[in-house]
PDB file of C-alpha atoms in Angstrom:
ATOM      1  CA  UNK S   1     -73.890-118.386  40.015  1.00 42.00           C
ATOM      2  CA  UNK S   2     -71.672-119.041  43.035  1.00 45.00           C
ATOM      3  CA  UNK S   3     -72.223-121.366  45.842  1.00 44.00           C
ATOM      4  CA  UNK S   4     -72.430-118.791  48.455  1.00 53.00           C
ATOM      5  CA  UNK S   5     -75.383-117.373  46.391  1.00 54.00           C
ATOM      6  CA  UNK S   6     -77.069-120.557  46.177  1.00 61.00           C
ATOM      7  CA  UNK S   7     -76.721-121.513  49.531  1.00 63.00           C
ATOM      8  CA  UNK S   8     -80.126-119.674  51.677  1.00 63.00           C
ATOM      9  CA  UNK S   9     -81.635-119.690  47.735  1.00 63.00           C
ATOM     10  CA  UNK S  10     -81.280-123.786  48.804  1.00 68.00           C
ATOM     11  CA  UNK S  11     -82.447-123.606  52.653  1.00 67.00           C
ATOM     12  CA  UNK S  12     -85.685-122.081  51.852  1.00 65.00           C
ATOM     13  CA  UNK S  13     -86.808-124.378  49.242  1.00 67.00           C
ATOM     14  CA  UNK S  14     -85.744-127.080  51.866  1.00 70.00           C
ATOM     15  CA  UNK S  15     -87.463-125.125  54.434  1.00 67.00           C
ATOM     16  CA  UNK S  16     -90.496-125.195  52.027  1.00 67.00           C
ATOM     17  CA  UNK S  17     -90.608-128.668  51.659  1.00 70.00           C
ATOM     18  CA  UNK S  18     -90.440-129.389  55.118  1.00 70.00           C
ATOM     19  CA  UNK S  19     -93.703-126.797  55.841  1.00 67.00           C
ATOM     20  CA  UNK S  20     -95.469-128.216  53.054  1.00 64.00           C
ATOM     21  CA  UNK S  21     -95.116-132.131  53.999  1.00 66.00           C
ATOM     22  CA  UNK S  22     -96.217-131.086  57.970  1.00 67.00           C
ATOM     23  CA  UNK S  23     -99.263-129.388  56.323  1.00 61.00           C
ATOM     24  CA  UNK S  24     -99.924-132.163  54.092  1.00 61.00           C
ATOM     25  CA  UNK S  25     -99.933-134.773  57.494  1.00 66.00           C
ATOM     26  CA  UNK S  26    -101.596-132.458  59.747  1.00 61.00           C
ATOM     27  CA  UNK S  27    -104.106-132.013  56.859  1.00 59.00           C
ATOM     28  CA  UNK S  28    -104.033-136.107  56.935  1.00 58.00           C
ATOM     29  CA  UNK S  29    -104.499-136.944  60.605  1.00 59.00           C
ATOM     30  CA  UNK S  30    -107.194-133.966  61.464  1.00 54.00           C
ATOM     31  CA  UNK S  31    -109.612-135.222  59.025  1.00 53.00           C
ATOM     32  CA  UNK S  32    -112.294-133.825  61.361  1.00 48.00           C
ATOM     33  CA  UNK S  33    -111.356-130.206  61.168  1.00 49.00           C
ATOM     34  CA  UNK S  34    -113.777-128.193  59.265  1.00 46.00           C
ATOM     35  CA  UNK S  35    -111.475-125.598  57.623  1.00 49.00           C
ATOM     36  CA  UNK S  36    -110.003-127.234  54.347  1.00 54.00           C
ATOM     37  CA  UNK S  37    -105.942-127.224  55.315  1.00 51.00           C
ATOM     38  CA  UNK S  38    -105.580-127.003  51.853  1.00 55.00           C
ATOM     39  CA  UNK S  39    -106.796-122.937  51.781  1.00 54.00           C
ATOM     40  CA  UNK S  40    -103.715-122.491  54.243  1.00 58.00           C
ATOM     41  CA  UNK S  41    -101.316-124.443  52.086  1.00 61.00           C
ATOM     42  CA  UNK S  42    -101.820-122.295  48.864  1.00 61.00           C
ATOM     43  CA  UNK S  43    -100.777-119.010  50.334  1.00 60.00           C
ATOM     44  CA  UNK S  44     -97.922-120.548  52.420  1.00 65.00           C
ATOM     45  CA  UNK S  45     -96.281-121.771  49.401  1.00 66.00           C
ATOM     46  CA  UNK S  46     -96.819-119.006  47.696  1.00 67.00           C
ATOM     47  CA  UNK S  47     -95.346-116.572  50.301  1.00 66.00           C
ATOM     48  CA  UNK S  48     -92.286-118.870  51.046  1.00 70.00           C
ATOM     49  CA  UNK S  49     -91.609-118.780  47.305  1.00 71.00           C
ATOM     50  CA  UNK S  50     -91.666-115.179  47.205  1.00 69.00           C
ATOM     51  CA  UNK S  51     -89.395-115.707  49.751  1.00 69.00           C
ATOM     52  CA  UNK S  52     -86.806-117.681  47.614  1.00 72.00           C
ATOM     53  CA  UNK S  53     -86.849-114.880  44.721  1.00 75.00           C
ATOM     54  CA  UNK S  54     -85.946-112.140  47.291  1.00 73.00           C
ATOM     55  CA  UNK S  55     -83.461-113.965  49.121  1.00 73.00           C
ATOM     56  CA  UNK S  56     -81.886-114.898  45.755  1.00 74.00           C
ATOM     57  CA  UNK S  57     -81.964-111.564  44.125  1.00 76.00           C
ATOM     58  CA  UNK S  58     -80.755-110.254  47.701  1.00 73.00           C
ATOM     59  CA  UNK S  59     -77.530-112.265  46.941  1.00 76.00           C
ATOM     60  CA  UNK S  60     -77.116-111.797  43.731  1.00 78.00           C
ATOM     61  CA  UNK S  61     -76.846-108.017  45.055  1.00 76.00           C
ATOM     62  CA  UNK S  62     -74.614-108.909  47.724  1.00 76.00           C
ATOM     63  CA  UNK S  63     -71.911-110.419  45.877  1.00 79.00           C
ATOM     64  CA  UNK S  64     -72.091-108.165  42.642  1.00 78.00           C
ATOM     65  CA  UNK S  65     -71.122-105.367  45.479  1.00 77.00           C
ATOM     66  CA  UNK S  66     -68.648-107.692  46.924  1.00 79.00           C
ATOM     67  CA  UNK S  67     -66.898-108.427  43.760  1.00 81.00           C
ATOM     68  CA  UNK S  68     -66.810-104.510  43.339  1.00 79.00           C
ATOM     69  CA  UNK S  69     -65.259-104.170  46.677  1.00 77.00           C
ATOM     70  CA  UNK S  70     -62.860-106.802  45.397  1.00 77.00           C
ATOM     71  CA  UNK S  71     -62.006-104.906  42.771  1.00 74.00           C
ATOM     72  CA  UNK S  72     -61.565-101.374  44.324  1.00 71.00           C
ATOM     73  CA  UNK S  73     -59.004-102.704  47.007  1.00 70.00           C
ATOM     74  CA  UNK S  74     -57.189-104.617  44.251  1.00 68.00           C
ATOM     75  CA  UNK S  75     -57.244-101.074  42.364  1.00 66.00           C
ATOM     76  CA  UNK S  76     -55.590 -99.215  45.582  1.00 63.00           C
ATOM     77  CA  UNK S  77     -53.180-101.935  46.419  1.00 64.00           C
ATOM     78  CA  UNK S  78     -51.722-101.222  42.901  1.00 60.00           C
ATOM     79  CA  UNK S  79     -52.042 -97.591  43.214  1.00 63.00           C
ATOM     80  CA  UNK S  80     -50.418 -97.898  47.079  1.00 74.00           C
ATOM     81  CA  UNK S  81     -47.381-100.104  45.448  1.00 83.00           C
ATOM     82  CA  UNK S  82     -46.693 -99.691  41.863  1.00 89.00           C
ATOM     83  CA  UNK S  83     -45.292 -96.967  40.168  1.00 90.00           C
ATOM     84  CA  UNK S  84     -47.622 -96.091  37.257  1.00 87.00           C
ATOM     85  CA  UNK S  85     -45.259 -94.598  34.865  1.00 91.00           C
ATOM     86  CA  UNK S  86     -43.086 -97.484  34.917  1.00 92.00           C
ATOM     87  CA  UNK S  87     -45.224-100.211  35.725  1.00 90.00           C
ATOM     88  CA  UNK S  88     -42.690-101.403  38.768  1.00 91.00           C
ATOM     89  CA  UNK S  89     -42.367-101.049  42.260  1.00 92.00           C
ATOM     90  CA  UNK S  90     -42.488 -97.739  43.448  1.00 92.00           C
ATOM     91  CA  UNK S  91     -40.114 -96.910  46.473  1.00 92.00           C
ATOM     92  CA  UNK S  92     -41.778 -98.141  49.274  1.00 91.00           C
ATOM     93  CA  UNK S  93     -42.716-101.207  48.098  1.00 91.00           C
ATOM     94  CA  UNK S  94     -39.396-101.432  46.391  1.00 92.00           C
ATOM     95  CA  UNK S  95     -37.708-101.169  49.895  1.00 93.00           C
ATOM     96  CA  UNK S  96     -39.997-103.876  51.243  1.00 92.00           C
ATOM     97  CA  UNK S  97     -39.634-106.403  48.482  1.00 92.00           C
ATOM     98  CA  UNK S  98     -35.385-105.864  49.070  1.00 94.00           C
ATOM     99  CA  UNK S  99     -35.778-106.615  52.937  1.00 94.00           C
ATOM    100  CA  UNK S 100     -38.075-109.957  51.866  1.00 93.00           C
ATOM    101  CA  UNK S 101     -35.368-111.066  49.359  1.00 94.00           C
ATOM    102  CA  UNK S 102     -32.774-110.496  51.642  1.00 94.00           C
ATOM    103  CA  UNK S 103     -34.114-112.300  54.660  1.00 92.00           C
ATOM    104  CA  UNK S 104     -34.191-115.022  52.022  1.00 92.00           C
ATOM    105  CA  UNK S 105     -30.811-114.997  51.189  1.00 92.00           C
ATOM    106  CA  UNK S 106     -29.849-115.749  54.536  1.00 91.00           C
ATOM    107  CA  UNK S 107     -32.240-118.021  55.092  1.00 90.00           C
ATOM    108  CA  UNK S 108     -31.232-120.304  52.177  1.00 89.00           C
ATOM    109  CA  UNK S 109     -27.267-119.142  52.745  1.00 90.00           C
ATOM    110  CA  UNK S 110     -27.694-117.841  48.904  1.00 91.00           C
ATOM    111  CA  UNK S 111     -26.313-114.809  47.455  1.00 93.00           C
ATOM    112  CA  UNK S 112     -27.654-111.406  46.741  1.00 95.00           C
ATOM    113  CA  UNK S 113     -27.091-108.614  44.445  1.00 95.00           C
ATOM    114  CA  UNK S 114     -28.105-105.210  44.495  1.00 96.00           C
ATOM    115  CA  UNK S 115     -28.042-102.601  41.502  1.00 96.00           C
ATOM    116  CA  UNK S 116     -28.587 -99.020  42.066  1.00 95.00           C
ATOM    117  CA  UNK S 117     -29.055 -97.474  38.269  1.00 94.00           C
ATOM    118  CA  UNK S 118     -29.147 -94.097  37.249  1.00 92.00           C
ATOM    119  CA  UNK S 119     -30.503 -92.796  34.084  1.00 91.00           C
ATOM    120  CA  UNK S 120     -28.146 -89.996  32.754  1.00 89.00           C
ATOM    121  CA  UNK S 121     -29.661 -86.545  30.680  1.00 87.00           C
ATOM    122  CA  UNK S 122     -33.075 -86.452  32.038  1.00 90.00           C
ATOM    123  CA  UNK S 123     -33.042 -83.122  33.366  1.00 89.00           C
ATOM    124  CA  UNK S 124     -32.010 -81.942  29.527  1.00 90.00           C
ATOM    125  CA  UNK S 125     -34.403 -83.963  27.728  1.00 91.00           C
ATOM    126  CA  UNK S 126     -37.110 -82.351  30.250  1.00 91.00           C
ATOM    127  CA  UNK S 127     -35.617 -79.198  29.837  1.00 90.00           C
ATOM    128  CA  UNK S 128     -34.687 -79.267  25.892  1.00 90.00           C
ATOM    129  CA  UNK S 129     -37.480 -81.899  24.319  1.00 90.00           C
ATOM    130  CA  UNK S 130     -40.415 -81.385  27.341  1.00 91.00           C
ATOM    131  CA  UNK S 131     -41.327 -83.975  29.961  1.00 91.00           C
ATOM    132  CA  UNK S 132     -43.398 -86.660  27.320  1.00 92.00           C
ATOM    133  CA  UNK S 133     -40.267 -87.302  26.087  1.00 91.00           C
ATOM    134  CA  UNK S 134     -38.460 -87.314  29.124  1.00 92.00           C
ATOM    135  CA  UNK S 135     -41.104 -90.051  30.606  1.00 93.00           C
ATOM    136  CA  UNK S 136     -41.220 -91.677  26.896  1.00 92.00           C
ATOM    137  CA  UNK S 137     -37.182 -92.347  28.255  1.00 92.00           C
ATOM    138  CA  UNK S 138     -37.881 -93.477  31.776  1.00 94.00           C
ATOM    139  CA  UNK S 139     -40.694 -95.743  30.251  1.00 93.00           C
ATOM    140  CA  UNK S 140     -37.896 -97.289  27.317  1.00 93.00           C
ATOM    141  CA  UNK S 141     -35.088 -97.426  29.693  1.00 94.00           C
ATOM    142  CA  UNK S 142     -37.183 -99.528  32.259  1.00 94.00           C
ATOM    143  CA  UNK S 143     -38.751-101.489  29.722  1.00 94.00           C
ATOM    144  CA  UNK S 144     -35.053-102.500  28.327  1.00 94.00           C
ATOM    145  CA  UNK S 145     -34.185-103.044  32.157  1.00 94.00           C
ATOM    146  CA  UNK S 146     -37.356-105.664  32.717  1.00 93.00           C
ATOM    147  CA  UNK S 147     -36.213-107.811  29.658  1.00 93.00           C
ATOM    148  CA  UNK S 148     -32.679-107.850  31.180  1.00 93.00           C
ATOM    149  CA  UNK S 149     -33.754-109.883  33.822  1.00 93.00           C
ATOM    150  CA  UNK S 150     -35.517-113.174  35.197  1.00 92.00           C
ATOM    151  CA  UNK S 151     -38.757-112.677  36.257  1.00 90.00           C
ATOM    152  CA  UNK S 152     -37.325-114.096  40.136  1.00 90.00           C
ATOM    153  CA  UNK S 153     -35.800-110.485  40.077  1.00 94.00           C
ATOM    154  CA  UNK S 154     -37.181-107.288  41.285  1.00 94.00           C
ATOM    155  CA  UNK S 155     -37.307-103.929  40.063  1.00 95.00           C
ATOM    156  CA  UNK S 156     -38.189-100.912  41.864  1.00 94.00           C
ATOM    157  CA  UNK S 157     -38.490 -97.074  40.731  1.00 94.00           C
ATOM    158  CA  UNK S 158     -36.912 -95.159  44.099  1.00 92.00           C
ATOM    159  CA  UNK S 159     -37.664 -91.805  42.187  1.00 87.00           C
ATOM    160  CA  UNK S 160     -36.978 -89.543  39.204  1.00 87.00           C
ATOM    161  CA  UNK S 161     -33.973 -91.317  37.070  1.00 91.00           C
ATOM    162  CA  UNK S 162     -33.362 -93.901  40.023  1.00 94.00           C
ATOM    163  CA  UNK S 163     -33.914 -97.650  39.726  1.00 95.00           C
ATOM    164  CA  UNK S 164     -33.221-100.468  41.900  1.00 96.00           C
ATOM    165  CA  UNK S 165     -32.958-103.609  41.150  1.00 96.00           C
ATOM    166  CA  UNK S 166     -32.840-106.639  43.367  1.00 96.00           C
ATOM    167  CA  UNK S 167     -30.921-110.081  42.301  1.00 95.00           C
ATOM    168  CA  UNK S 168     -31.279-113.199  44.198  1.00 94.00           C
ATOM    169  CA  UNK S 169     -29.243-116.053  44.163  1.00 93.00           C
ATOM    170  CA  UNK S 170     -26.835-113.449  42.379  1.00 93.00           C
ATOM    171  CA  UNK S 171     -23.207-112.649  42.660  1.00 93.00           C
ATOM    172  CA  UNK S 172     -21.269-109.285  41.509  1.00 93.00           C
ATOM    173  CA  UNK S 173     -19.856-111.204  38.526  1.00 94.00           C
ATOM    174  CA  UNK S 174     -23.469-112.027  37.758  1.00 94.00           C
ATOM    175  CA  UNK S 175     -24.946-108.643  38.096  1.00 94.00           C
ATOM    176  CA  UNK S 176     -22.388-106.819  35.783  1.00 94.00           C
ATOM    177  CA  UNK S 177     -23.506-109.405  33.353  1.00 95.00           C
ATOM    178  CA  UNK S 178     -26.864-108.199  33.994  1.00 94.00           C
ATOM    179  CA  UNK S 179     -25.664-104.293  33.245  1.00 94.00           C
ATOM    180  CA  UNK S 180     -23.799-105.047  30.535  1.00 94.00           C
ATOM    181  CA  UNK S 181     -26.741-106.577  28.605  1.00 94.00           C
ATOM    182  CA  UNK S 182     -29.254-103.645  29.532  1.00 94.00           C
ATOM    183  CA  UNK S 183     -26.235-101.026  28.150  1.00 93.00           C
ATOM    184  CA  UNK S 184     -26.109-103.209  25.255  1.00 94.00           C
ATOM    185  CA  UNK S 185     -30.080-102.955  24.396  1.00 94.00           C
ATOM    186  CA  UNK S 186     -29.390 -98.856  25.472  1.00 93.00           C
ATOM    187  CA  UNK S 187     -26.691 -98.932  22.848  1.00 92.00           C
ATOM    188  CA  UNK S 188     -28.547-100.713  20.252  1.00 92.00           C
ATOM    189  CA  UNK S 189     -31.958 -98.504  20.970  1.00 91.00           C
ATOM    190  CA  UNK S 190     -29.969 -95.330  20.610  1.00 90.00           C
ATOM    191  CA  UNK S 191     -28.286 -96.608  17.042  1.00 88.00           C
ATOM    192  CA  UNK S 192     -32.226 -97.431  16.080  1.00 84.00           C
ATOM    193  CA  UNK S 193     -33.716 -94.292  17.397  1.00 78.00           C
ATOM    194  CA  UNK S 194     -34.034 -91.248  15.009  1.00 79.00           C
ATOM    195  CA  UNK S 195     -34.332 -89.381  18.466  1.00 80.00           C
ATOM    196  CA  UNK S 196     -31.896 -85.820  19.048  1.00 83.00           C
ATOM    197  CA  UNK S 197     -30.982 -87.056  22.481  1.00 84.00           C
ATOM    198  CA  UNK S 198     -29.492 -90.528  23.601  1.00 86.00           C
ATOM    199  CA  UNK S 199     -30.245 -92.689  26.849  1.00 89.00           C
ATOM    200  CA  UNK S 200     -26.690 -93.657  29.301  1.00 90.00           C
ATOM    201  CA  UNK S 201     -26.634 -94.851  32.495  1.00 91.00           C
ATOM    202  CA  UNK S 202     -24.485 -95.165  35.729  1.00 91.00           C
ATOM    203  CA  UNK S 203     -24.911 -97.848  38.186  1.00 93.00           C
ATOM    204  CA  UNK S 204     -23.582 -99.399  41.361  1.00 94.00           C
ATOM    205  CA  UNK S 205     -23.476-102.880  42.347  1.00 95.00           C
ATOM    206  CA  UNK S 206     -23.199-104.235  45.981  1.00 95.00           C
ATOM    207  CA  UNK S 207     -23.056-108.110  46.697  1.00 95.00           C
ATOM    208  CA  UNK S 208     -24.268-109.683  50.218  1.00 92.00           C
ATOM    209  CA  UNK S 209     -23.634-113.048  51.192  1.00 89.00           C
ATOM    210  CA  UNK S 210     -24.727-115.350  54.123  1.00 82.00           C
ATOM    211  CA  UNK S 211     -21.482-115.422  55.490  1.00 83.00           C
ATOM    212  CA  UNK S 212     -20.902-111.887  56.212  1.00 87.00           C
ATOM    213  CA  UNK S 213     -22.626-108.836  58.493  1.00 87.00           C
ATOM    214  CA  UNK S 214     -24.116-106.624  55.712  1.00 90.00           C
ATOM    215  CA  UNK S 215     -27.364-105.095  56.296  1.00 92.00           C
ATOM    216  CA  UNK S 216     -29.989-104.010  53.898  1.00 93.00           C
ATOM    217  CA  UNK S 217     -28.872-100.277  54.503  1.00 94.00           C
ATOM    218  CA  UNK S 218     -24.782-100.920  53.887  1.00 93.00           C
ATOM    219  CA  UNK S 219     -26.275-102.751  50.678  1.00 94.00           C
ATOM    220  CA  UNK S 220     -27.777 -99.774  49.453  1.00 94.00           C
ATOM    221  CA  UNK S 221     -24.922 -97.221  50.532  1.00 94.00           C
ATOM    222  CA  UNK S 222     -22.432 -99.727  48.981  1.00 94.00           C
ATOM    223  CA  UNK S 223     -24.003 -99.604  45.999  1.00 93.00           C
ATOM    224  CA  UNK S 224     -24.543 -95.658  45.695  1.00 92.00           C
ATOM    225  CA  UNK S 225     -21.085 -95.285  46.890  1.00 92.00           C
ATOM    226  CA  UNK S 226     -19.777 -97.119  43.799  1.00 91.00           C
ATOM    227  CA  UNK S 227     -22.099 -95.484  41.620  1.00 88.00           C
ATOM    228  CA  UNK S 228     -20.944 -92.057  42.802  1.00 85.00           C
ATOM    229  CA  UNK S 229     -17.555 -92.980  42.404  1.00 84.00           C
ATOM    230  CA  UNK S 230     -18.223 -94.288  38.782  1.00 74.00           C
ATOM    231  CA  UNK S 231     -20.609 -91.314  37.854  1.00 73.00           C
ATOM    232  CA  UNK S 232     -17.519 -88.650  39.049  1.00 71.00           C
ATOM    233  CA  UNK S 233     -15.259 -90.578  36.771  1.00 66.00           C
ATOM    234  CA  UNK S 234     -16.885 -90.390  33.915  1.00 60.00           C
ATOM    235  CA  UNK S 235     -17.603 -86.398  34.201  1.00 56.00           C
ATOM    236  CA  UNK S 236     -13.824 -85.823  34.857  1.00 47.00           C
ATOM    237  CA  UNK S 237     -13.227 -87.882  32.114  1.00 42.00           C
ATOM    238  CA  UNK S 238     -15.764 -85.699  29.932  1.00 40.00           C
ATOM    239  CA  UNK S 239     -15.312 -82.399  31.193  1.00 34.00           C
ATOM    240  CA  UNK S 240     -11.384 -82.921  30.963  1.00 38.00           C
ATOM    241  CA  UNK S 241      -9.362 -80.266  28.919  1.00 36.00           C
ATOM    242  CA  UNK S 242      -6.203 -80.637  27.298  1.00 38.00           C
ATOM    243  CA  UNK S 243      -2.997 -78.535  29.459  1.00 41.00           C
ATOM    244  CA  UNK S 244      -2.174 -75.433  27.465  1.00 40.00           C
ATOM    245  CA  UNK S 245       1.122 -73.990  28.670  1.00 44.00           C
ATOM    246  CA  UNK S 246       0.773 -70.207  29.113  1.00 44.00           C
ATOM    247  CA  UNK S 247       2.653 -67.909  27.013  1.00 44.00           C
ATOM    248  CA  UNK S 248       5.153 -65.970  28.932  1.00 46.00           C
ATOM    249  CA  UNK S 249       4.679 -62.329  27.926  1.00 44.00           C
ATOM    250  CA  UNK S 250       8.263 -61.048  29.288  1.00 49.00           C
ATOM    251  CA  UNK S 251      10.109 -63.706  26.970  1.00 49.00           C
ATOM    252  CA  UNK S 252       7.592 -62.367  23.825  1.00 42.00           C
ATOM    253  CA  UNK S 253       8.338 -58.728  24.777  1.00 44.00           C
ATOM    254  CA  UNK S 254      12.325 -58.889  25.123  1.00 40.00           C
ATOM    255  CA  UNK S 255      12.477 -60.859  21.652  1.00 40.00           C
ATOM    256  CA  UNK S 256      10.457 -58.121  19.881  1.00 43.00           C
ATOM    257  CA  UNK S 257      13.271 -55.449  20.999  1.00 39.00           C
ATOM    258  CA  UNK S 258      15.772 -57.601  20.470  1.00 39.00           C
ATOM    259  CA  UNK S 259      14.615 -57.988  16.778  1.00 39.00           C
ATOM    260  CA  UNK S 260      14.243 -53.769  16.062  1.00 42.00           C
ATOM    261  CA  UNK S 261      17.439 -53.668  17.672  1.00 42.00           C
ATOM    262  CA  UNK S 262      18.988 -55.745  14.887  1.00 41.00           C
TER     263      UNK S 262
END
């Protein structure tokens, strides 16, 4: 039982005490009265007793209810700033979490690194494999993503197949490090996986330091700039096609009468 429970539980039995020991001298001194003090005393004690038991139940009540309420706005802070799928921030509190970390940064002149990561196919594994197996992937990918970091770093689901992750006391040469070991747990969980589809992602890195003007905003658009760029590449580089030169039909049809000719 806590103290705050125990506390008027306590003042009544001192209160008690106190009643009782005035009775007990009053019964002393007034020796003369003809009513027997100690026919008042009985039923006094009793009563402030009964007292005791209610007040303590009462408080028992009070802080099982409290410890509910407790619980409840510990529930809806989660709901309010996690994303449940993932078990990360969810957008807004991703957003608030970068503006903390940066104000640190230049509080502490320390760097900062910010990774915008995209997670490639989901649209055809929702489409092709239904969307269990298309949160199965967010859920694997993130996973991968949270062991790829230090537990000092944040990261945040902005939406769909969008992550962003938050790296203080991080340079650019330190964040691709960062990438490079989540592609290689993507490469080695697509090798293991007996799966029909594969996981890939894009990303976009942006670097602020306490020497320069960036704001939280260029950080993101930096860094979604760069993964743009990098996401275009790659689908040129995919969707290229090797240059067939066109037959010239003229130059086919002249050598054909040139041949009955002969």
């Amino acid at each position: 039982m806590e103290l705050k429970t125990w506390k008027p539980l306590i003042m009544n039995i001192i209160l008690m005490i106190i009643f009782t020991l005035i009775v007990v001298t009053v019964n002393l001194k007034m020796s003369i009265m003809e009513i027997d003090l100690n026919y008042f005393i009985l039923p006094m004690f009793c009563a402030i007793l009964f007292g005791c038991v209610i007040t303590y139940l009462f408080m028992k009540r009070i802080r099982y209810l409290e410890k509910r309420v407790n619980e409840k706005t510990k529930e809806l802070k989660y709901h309010t700033s996690m994303d449940e799928l993932t078990n990360t921030y969810n957008r807004k509190m991703g957003l608030k979490m970068l503006k903390n970390h940066f104000d640190l940064s230049r509080r502490h002149k320390n760097n900062l690194s910010v990774c915008l990561i995209d997670l490639n196919g989901l649209k055809f594994v929702n489409e092709k494999f239904g969307r269990p197996k298309g949160d199965e992937l967010i859920r694997n990918v993130s996973e991968m993503l949270r062991s790829s970091i230090r537990e000092s770093d944040m990261i945040s689901r902005m939406g769909g197949d969008e992550f962003l992750t938050v790296l203080p006391e991080c340079d650019t040469a330190g964040a691709r490090i960062v990438m490079r070991r989540l592609r290689d747990k993507i490469k080695a969980y697509n090798e293991d996986s007996q799966k029909n589809y594969s996981a890939s992602i894009n990303f976009g890195i942006s670097e602020s330091s306490y020497s320069d003007n960036k704001t939280v905003e260029y950080l993101l658009l930096e860094a979604d700039n760069k993964r743009y760029v990098i996401n275009k590449r790659k689908k040129e580089i995919s969707h290229e096609k090797p240059h067939v030169p066109k037959k010239n039909k003229d130059n086919v049809l002249i050598f054909k009468l040139w041949v009955i000719v002969l």
